[in-house]
PDB file of C-alpha atoms in Angstrom:
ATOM      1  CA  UNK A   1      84.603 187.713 142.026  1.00 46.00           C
ATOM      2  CA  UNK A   2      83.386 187.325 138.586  1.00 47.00           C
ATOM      3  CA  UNK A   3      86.543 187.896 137.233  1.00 46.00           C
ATOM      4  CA  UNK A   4      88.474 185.461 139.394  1.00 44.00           C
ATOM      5  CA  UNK A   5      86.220 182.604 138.335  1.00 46.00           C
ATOM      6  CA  UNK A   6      86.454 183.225 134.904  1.00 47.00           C
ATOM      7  CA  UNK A   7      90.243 182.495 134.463  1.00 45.00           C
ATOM      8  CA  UNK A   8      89.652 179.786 136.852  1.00 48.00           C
ATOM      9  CA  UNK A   9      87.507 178.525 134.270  1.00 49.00           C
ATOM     10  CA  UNK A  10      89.882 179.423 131.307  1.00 45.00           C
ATOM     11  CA  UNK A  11      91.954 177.258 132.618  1.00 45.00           C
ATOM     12  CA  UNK A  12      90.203 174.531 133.206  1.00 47.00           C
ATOM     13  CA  UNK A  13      88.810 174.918 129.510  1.00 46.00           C
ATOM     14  CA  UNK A  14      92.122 174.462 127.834  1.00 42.00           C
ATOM     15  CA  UNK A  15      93.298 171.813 129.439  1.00 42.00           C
ATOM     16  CA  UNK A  16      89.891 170.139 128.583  1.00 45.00           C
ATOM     17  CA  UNK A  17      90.179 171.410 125.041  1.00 43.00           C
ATOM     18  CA  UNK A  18      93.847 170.130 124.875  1.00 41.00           C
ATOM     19  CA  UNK A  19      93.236 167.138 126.299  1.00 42.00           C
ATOM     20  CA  UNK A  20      90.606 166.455 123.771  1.00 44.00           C
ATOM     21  CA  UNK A  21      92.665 167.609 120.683  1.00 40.00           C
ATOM     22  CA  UNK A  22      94.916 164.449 121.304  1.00 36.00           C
ATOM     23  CA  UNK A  23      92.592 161.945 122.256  1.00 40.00           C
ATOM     24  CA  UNK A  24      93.317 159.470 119.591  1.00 39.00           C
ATOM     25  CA  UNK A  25      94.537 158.781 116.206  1.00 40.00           C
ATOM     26  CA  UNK A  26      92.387 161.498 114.964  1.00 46.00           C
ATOM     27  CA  UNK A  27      92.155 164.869 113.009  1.00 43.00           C
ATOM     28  CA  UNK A  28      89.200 166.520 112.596  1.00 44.00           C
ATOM     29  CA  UNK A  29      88.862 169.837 110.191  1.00 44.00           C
ATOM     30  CA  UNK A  30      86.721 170.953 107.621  1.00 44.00           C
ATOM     31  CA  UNK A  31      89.358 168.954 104.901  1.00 49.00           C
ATOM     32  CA  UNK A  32      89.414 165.470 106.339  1.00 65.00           C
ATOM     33  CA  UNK A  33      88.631 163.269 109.320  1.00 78.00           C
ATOM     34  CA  UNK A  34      90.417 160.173 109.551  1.00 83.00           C
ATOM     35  CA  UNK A  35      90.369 157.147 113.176  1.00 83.00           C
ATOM     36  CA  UNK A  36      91.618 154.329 113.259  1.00 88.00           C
ATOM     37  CA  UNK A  37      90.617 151.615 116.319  1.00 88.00           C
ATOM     38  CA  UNK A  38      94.131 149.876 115.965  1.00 92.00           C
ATOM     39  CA  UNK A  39      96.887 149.999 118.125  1.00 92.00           C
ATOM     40  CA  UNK A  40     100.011 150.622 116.051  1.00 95.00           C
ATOM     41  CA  UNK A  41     103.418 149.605 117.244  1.00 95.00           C
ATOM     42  CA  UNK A  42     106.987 150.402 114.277  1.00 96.00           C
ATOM     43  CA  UNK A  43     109.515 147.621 115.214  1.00 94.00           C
ATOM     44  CA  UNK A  44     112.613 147.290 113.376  1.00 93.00           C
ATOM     45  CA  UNK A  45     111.053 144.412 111.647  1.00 95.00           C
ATOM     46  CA  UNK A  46     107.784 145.870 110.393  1.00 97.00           C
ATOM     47  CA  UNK A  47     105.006 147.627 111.807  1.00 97.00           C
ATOM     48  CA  UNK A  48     101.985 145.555 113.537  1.00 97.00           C
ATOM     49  CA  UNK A  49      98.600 146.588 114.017  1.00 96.00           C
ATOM     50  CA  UNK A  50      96.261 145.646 117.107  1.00 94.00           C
ATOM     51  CA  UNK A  51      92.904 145.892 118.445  1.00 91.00           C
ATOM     52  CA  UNK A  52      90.911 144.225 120.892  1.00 85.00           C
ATOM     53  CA  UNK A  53      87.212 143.223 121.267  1.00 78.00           C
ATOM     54  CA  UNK A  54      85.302 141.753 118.201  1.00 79.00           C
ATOM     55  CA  UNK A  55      86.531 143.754 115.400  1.00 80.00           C
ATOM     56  CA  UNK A  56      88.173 141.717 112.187  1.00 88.00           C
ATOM     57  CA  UNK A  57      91.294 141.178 111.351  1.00 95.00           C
ATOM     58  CA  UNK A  58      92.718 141.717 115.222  1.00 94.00           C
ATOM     59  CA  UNK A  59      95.867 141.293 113.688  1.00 96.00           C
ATOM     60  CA  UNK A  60      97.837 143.044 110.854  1.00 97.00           C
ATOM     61  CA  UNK A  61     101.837 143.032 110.317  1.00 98.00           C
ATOM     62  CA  UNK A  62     103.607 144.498 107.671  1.00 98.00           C
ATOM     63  CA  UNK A  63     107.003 144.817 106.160  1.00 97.00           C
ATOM     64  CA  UNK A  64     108.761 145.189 102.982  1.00 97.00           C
ATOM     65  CA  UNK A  65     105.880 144.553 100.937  1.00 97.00           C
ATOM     66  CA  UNK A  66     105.207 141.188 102.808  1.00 98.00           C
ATOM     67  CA  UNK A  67     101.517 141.252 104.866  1.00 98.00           C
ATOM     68  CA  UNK A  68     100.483 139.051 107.460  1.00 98.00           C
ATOM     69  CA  UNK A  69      97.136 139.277 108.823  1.00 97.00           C
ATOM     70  CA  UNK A  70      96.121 137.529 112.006  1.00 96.00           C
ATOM     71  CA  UNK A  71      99.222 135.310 111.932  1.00 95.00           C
ATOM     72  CA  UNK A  72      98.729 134.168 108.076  1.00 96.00           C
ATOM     73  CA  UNK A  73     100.587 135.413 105.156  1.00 97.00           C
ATOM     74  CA  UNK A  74      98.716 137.302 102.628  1.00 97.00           C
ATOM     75  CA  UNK A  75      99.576 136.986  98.814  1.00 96.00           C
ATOM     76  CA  UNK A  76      99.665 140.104  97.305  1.00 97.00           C
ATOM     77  CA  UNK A  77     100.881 141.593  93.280  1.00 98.00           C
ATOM     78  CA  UNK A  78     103.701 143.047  92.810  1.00 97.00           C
ATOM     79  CA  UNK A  79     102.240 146.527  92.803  1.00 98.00           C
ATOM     80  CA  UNK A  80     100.509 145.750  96.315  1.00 98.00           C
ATOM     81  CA  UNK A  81     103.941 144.831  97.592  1.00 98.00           C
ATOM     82  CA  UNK A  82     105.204 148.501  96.234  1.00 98.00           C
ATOM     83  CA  UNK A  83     101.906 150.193  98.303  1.00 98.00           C
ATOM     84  CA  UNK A  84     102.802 148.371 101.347  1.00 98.00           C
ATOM     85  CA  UNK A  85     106.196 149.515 101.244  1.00 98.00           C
ATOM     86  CA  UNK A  86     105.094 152.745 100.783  1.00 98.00           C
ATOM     87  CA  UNK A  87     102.399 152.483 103.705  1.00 98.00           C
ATOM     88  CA  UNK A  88     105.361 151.024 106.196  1.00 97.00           C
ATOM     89  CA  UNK A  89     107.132 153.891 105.124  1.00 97.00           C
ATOM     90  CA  UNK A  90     104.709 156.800 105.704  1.00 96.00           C
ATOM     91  CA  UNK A  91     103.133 155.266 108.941  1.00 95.00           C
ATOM     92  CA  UNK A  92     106.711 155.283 110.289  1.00 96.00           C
ATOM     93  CA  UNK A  93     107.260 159.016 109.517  1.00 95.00           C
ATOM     94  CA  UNK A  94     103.262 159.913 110.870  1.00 93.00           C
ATOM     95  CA  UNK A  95     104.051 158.324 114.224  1.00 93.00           C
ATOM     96  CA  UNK A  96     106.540 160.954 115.671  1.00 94.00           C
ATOM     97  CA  UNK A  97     104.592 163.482 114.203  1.00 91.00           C
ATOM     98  CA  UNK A  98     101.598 162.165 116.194  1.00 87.00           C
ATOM     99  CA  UNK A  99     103.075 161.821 119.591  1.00 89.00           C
ATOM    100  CA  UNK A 100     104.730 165.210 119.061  1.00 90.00           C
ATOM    101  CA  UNK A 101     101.284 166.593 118.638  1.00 85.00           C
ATOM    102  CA  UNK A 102      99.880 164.750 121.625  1.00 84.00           C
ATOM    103  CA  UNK A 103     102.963 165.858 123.905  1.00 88.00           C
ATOM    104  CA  UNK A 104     102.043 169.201 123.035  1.00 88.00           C
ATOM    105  CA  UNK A 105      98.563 169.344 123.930  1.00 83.00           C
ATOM    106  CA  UNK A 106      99.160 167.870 126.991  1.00 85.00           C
ATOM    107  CA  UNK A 107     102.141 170.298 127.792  1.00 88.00           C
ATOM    108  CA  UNK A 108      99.476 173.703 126.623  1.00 85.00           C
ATOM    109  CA  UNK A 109      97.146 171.831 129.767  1.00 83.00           C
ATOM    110  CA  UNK A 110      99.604 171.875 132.307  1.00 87.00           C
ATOM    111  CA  UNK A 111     101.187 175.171 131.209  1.00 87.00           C
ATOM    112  CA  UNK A 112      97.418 177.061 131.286  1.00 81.00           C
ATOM    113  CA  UNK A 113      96.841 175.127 135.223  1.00 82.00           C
ATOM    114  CA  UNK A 114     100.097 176.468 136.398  1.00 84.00           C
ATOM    115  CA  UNK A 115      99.850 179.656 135.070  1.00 80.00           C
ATOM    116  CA  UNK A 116      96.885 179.850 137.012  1.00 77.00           C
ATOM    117  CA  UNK A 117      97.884 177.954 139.952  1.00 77.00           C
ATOM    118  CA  UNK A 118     101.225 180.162 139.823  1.00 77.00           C
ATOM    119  CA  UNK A 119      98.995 183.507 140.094  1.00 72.00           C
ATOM    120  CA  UNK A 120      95.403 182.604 142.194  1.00 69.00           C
ATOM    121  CA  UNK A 121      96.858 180.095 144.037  1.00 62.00           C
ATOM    122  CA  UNK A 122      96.993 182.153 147.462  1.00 64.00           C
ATOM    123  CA  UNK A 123      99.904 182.954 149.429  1.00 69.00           C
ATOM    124  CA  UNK A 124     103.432 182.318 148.025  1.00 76.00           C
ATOM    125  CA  UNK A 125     103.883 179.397 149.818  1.00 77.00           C
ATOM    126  CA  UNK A 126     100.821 177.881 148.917  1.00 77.00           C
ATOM    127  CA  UNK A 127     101.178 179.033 144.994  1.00 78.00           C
ATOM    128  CA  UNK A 128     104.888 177.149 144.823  1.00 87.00           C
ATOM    129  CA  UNK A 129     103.346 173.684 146.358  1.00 86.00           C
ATOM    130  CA  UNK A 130     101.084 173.983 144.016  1.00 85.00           C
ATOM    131  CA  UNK A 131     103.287 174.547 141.254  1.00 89.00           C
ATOM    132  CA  UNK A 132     105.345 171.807 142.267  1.00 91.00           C
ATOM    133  CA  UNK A 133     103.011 169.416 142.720  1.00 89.00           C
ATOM    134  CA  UNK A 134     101.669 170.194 139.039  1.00 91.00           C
ATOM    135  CA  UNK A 135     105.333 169.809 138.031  1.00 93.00           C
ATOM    136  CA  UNK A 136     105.269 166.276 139.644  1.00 92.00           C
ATOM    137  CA  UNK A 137     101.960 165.934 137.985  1.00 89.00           C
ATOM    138  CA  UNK A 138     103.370 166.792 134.290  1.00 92.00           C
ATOM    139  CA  UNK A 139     106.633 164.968 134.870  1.00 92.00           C
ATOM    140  CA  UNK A 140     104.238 161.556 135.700  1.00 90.00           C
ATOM    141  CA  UNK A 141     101.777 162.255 132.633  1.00 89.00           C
ATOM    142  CA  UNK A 142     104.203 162.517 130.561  1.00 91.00           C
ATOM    143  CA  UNK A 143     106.435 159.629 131.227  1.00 90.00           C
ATOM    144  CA  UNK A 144     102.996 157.693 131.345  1.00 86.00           C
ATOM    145  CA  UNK A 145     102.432 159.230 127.759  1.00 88.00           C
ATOM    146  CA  UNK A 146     105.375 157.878 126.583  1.00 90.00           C
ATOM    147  CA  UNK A 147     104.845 154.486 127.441  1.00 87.00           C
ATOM    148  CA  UNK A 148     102.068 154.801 125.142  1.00 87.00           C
ATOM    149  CA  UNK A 149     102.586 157.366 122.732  1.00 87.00           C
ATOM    150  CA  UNK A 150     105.976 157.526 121.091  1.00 91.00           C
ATOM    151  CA  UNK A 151     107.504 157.795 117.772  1.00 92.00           C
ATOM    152  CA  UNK A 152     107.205 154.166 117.313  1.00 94.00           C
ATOM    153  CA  UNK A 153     103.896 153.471 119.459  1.00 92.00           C
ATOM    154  CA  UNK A 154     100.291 154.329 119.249  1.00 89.00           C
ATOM    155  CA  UNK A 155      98.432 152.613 121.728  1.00 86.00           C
ATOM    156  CA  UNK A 156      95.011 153.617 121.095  1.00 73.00           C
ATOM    157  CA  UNK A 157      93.395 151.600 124.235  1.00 63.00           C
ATOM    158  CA  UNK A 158      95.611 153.005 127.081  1.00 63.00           C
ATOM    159  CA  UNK A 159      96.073 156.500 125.687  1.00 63.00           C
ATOM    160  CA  UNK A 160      92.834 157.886 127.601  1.00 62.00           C
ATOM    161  CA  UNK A 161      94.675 157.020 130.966  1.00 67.00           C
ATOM    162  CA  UNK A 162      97.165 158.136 130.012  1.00 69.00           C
ATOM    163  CA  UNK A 163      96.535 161.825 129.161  1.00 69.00           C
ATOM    164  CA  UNK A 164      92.610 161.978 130.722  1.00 71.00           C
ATOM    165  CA  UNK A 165      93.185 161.058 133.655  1.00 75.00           C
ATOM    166  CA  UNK A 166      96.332 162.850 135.460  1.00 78.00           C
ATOM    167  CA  UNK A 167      95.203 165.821 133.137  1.00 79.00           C
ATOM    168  CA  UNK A 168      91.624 165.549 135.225  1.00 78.00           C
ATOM    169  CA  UNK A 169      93.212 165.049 138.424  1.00 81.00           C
ATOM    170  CA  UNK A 170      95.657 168.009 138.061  1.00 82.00           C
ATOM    171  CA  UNK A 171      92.488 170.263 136.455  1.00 79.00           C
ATOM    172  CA  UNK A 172      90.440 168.940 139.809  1.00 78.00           C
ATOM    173  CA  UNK A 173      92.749 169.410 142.837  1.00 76.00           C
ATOM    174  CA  UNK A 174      93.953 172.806 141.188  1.00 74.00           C
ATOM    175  CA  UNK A 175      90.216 174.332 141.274  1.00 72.00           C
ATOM    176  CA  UNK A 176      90.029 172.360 144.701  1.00 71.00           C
ATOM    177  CA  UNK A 177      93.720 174.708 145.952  1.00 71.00           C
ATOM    178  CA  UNK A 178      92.075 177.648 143.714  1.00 69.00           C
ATOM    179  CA  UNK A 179      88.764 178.111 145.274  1.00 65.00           C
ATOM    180  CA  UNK A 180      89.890 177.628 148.919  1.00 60.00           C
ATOM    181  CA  UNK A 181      92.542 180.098 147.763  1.00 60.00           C
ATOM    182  CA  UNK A 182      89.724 182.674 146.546  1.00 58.00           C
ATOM    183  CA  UNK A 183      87.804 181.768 149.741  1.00 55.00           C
ATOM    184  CA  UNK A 184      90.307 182.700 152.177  1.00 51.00           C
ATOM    185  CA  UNK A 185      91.145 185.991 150.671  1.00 53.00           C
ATOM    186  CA  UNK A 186      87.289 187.158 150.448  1.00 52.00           C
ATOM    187  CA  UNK A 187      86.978 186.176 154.281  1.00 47.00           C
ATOM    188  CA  UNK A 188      90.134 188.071 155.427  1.00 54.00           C
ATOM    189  CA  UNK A 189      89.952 190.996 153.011  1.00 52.00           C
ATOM    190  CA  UNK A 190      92.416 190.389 150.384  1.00 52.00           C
ATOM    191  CA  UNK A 191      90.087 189.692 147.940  1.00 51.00           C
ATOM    192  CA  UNK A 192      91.452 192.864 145.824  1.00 56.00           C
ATOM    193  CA  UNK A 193      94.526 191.504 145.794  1.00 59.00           C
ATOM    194  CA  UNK A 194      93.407 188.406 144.116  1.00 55.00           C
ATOM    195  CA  UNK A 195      91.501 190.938 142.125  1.00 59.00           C
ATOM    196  CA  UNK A 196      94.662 192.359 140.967  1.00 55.00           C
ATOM    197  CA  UNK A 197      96.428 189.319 140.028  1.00 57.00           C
ATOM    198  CA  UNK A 198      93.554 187.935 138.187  1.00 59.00           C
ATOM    199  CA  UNK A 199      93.379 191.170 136.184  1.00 59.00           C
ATOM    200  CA  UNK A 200      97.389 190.635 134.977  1.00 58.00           C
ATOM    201  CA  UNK A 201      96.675 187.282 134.025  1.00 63.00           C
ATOM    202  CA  UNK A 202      93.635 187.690 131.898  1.00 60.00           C
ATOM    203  CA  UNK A 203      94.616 188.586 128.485  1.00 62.00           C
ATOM    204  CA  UNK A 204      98.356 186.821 128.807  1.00 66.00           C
ATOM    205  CA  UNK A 205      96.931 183.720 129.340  1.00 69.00           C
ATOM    206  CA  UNK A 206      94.375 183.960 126.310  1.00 68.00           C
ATOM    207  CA  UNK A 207      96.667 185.410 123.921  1.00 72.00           C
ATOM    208  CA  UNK A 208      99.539 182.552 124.671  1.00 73.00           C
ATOM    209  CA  UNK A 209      97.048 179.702 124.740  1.00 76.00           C
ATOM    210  CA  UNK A 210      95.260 181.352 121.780  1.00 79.00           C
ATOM    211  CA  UNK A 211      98.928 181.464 119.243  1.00 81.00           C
ATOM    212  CA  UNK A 212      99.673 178.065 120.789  1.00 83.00           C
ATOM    213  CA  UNK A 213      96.436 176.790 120.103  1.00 81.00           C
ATOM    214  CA  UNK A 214      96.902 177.857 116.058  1.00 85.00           C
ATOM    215  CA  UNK A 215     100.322 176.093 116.205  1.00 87.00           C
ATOM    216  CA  UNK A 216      98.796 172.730 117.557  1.00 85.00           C
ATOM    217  CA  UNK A 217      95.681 172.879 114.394  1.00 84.00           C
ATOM    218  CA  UNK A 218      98.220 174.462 112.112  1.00 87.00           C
ATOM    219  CA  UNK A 219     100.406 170.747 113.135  1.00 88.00           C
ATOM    220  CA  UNK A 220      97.707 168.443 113.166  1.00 84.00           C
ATOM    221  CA  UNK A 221      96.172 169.713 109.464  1.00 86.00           C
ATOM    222  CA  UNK A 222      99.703 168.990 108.366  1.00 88.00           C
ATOM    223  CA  UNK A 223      98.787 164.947 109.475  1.00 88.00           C
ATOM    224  CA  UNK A 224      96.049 165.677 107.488  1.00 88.00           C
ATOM    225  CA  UNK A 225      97.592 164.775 103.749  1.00 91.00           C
ATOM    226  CA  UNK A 226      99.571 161.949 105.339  1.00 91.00           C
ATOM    227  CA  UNK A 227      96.400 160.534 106.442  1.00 91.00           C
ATOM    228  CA  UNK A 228      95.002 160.921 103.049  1.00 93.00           C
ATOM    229  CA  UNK A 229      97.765 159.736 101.307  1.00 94.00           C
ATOM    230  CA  UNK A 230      97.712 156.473 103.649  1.00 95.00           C
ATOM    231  CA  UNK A 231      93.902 156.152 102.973  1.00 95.00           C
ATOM    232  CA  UNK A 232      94.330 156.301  99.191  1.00 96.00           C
ATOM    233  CA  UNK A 233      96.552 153.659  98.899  1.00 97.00           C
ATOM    234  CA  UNK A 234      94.267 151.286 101.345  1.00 96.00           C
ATOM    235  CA  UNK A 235      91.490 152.055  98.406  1.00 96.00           C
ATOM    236  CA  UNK A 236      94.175 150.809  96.059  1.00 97.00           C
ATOM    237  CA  UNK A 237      95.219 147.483  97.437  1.00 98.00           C
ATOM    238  CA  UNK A 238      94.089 144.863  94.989  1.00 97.00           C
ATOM    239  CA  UNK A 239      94.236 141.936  97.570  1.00 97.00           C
ATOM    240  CA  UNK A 240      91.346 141.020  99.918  1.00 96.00           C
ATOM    241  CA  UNK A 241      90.914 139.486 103.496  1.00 95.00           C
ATOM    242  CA  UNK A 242      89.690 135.625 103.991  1.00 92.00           C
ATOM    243  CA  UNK A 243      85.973 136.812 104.217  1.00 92.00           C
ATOM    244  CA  UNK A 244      86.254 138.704 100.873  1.00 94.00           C
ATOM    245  CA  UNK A 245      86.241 142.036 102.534  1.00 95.00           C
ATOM    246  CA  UNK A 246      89.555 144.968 101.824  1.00 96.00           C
ATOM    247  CA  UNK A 247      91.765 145.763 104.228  1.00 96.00           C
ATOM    248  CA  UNK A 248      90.645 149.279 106.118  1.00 95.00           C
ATOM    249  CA  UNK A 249      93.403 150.442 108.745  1.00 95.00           C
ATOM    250  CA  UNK A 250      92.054 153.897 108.683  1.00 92.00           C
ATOM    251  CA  UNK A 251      88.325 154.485 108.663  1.00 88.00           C
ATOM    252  CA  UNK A 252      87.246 158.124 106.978  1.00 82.00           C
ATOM    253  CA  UNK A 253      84.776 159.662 109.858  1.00 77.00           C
ATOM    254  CA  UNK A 254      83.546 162.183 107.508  1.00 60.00           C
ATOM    255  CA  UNK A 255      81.893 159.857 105.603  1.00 47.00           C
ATOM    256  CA  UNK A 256      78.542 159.195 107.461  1.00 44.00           C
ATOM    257  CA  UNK A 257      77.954 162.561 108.391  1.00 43.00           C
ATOM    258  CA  UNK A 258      78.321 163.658 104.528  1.00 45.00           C
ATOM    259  CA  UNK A 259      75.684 160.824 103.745  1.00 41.00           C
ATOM    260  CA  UNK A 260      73.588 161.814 106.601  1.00 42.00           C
ATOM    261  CA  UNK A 261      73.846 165.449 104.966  1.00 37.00           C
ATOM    262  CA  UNK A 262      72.715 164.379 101.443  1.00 35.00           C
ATOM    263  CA  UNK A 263      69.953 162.352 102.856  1.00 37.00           C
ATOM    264  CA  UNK A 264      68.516 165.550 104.846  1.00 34.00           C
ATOM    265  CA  UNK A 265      69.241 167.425 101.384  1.00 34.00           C
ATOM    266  CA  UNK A 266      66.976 164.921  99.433  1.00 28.00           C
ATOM    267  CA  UNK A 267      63.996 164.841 101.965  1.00 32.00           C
TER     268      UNK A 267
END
């Protein structure tokens, strides 16, 4: 029995863990750790930046070295001009790289649920409705995905619907099919049989999520430098905002915790 609910809870775990790893415009390693709260949509005619509630500017557009923020044009130096072009530029090449991560993680979820589902889930009949129901499941996160996440969209306030959710709801009535599954079998004596199927499953599962799980960090600490590279040439923009302040897209998340670190060091 112990055995059985531990890849039931394998499962479960990487589809949490995957879920998590593409939560939002965010890459977290022991190099760099980089958010941003905007919204970020590439159009053909520049790329414009959005977020809601009472954070300043709401509004950000650029292209070609032009800037417009909340609706008003920005002057900016020549040189400014060249690092805008050259932040257009690399946000438009980070975006597919993003959504390819995020379509990933949420694949390695429904992959490690119907692996599962495909091996505990009871008889044969019951394991293929399951299957194709988290088949269904994957085909509707993933078109809901794309409406959010694409290579010229990152929409930073619907993406937690749109991966959290169906990813929950597939994780929740899978343990639901899985333990009545389990239950039936201990009641009418096939519980070795589940025994037996749990056993093949064990280490496959771990080592495939485990290489695919180096893949996804090996991609995202790729974004890493790109995220750098954007955040070096915010530092270097020469112009300011209407209330004095620079222009922060990205916000480095490392930050506080380093300062919180070297205040602990000094006491």
């Amino acid at each position: 029995m112990r055995k059985r609910w531990m890849i039931l809870a394998v499962s479960l775990g990487v589809a949490a863990m995957a879920q998590a790893s593409a939560r939002d415009l965010h890459v977290d390693n022991e190099h760099c750790g980089y958010s941003s709260a905007y919204d970020v949509q590439a159009k053909p005619d520049g790329i414009d930046f959005h977020r809601s509630g009472d954070g300043h500017p709401s509004d950000v557009f650029m292209h070609d070295g032009q800037l417009r923020v909340n609706g008003k044009a920005v002057a900016v130096s020549r040189a400014d001009a060249a690092r805008l072009r050259a932040y257009e530029s690399d946000m438009r090449d980070l975006l597919p790289q993003m959504a390819g991560i995020a379509n990933e993680a949420i694949g390695m979820a429904f992959d490690a649920l119907t692996t599962v589902a495909a091996t505990l889930g009871g008889s044969q009949h019951h394991r293929d409705a399951l299957v194709d129901r988290l088949n269904h499941q994957r085909r509707e996160a993933l078109r809901a995905l794309d409406a959010h996440i694409n290579a010229q969209r990152w929409d930073q306030q619907g993406f937690g619907s749109a991966i959290e959710q169906p990813v929950t709801e597939a994780a929740n009535d899978m343990a639901h099919s899985i333990t009545r599954s389990v239950l039936w079998a201990v009641l009418t004596g096939h519980a070795s049989d589940v025994e037996a199927r749990a056993d093949a499953i064990d280490q496959s599962i771990d080592k495939a999520m485990d290489q695919r799980s180096d893949q996804l960090e090996a991609r995202a600490k790729a974004v890493c430098p790109r995220l750098e590279s954007l955040d070096k040439l915010q530092q270097q923009f020469s112009f300011r905002l209407a209330d004095g302040s620079a222009l922060q897209l990205l916000k480095h998340t490392n930050t506080e915790h380093e300062n919180q670190a070297r205040q602990v060091a000094i006491r």
